[in-house]
Tab-separated table of C-alpha atoms in Angstrom:
chain	number	residue	atom	x	y	z
A	75	ALA	CA	116.951	99.853	114.661
A	76	VAL	CA	117.267	100.762	117.874
A	77	LEU	CA	115.788	104.391	119.104
A	78	ALA	CA	116.331	105.805	122.286
A	79	GLY	CA	115.888	109.343	124.006
A	80	ALA	CA	114.408	112.065	122.431
A	81	GLY	CA	110.103	111.369	122.900
A	82	ILE	CA	111.066	107.644	121.789
A	83	ALA	CA	109.286	105.315	125.284
A	84	GLY	CA	112.068	102.981	126.493
A	85	GLY	CA	111.476	98.941	127.193
A	86	GLN	CA	109.604	98.558	124.096
A	87	ALA	CA	109.697	96.570	121.084
A	88	TYR	CA	107.927	97.561	117.919
A	89	GLY	CA	106.828	94.931	115.064
A	90	ARG	CA	107.603	91.321	114.504
A	91	THR	CA	109.549	89.454	112.210
A	92	ARG	CA	109.058	85.773	110.929
A	93	GLU	CA	111.034	83.129	113.320
A	94	SER	CA	113.684	83.538	110.907
A	95	GLY	CA	114.179	87.190	111.018
A	96	MET	CA	113.917	87.101	106.897
A	97	ALA	CA	110.552	88.843	107.063
A	98	VAL	CA	108.420	91.466	108.111
A	99	GLU	CA	105.202	89.667	109.832
A	100	ASP	CA	103.696	92.989	111.396
A	101	GLY	CA	104.732	96.831	111.751
A	102	GLN	CA	107.196	97.447	108.684
A	103	MET	CA	107.810	100.431	108.353
A	104	SER	CA	109.467	102.490	105.554
A	105	ALA	CA	112.582	105.293	106.140
A	106	GLU	CA	110.013	107.435	105.148
A	107	ASP	CA	108.039	106.065	108.583
A	108	LEU	CA	111.000	106.703	110.531
A	109	LEU	CA	112.389	109.581	109.394
A	110	ALA	CA	108.540	110.554	110.151
A	111	THR	CA	108.765	108.995	113.246
A	112	LEU	CA	111.483	110.794	114.295
A	113	CYS	CA	111.021	114.239	113.065
A	114	ARG	CA	107.684	113.507	115.638
A	115	ALA	CA	109.536	112.818	118.566
A	116	VAL	CA	112.187	115.811	118.308
A	117	GLY	CA	109.198	117.990	117.625
A	118	ILE	CA	109.414	118.777	113.673
A	119	ASP	CA	106.119	119.286	111.824
A	120	GLU	CA	106.786	115.845	109.625
A	121	LYS	CA	104.012	117.130	107.133
A	122	ALA	CA	105.783	120.611	106.827
A	123	THR	CA	107.004	121.874	104.144
A	124	GLN	CA	110.884	123.882	103.120
A	125	ILE	CA	111.911	125.398	99.997
A	126	ASP	CA	114.329	123.880	98.341
A	127	ASP	CA	117.405	125.741	96.212
A	128	ASN	CA	114.909	126.439	93.212
A	129	GLY	CA	112.112	127.658	95.484
A	130	ARG	CA	109.743	124.873	95.078
A	131	PRO	CA	108.587	123.653	98.395
A	132	THR	CA	108.952	119.853	99.413
A	133	LYS	CA	107.351	117.691	102.299
A	134	ILE	CA	110.160	116.902	104.858
A	135	THR	CA	108.650	113.621	104.414
A	136	GLU	CA	105.632	111.579	103.272
A	137	GLY	CA	106.404	108.346	105.691
A	138	THR	CA	103.362	108.498	109.029
A	139	ALA	CA	105.136	108.764	112.280
A	140	ALA	CA	104.713	105.387	114.481
A	141	THR	CA	102.863	107.019	117.180
A	142	THR	CA	102.945	103.597	119.354
A	143	VAL	CA	106.444	104.158	119.771
A	144	LEU	CA	106.588	107.976	121.207
A	145	ALA	CA	106.527	108.999	124.498
């Protein structure tokens, strides 16, 4: 994924893959982590909850923000 603007620090790469590009060696990020990072970048508390249609609290994400990519 390519991220730009909205609190993302420019000019950097996050993580590392093998030379073949077929496997992550460092900095693996799940979809939940990416969502948490995007929430943090735009000022949404990624640990917040919202109330679903049945009145139950639901976490926005279970991921962990990659703060090293944030400005």
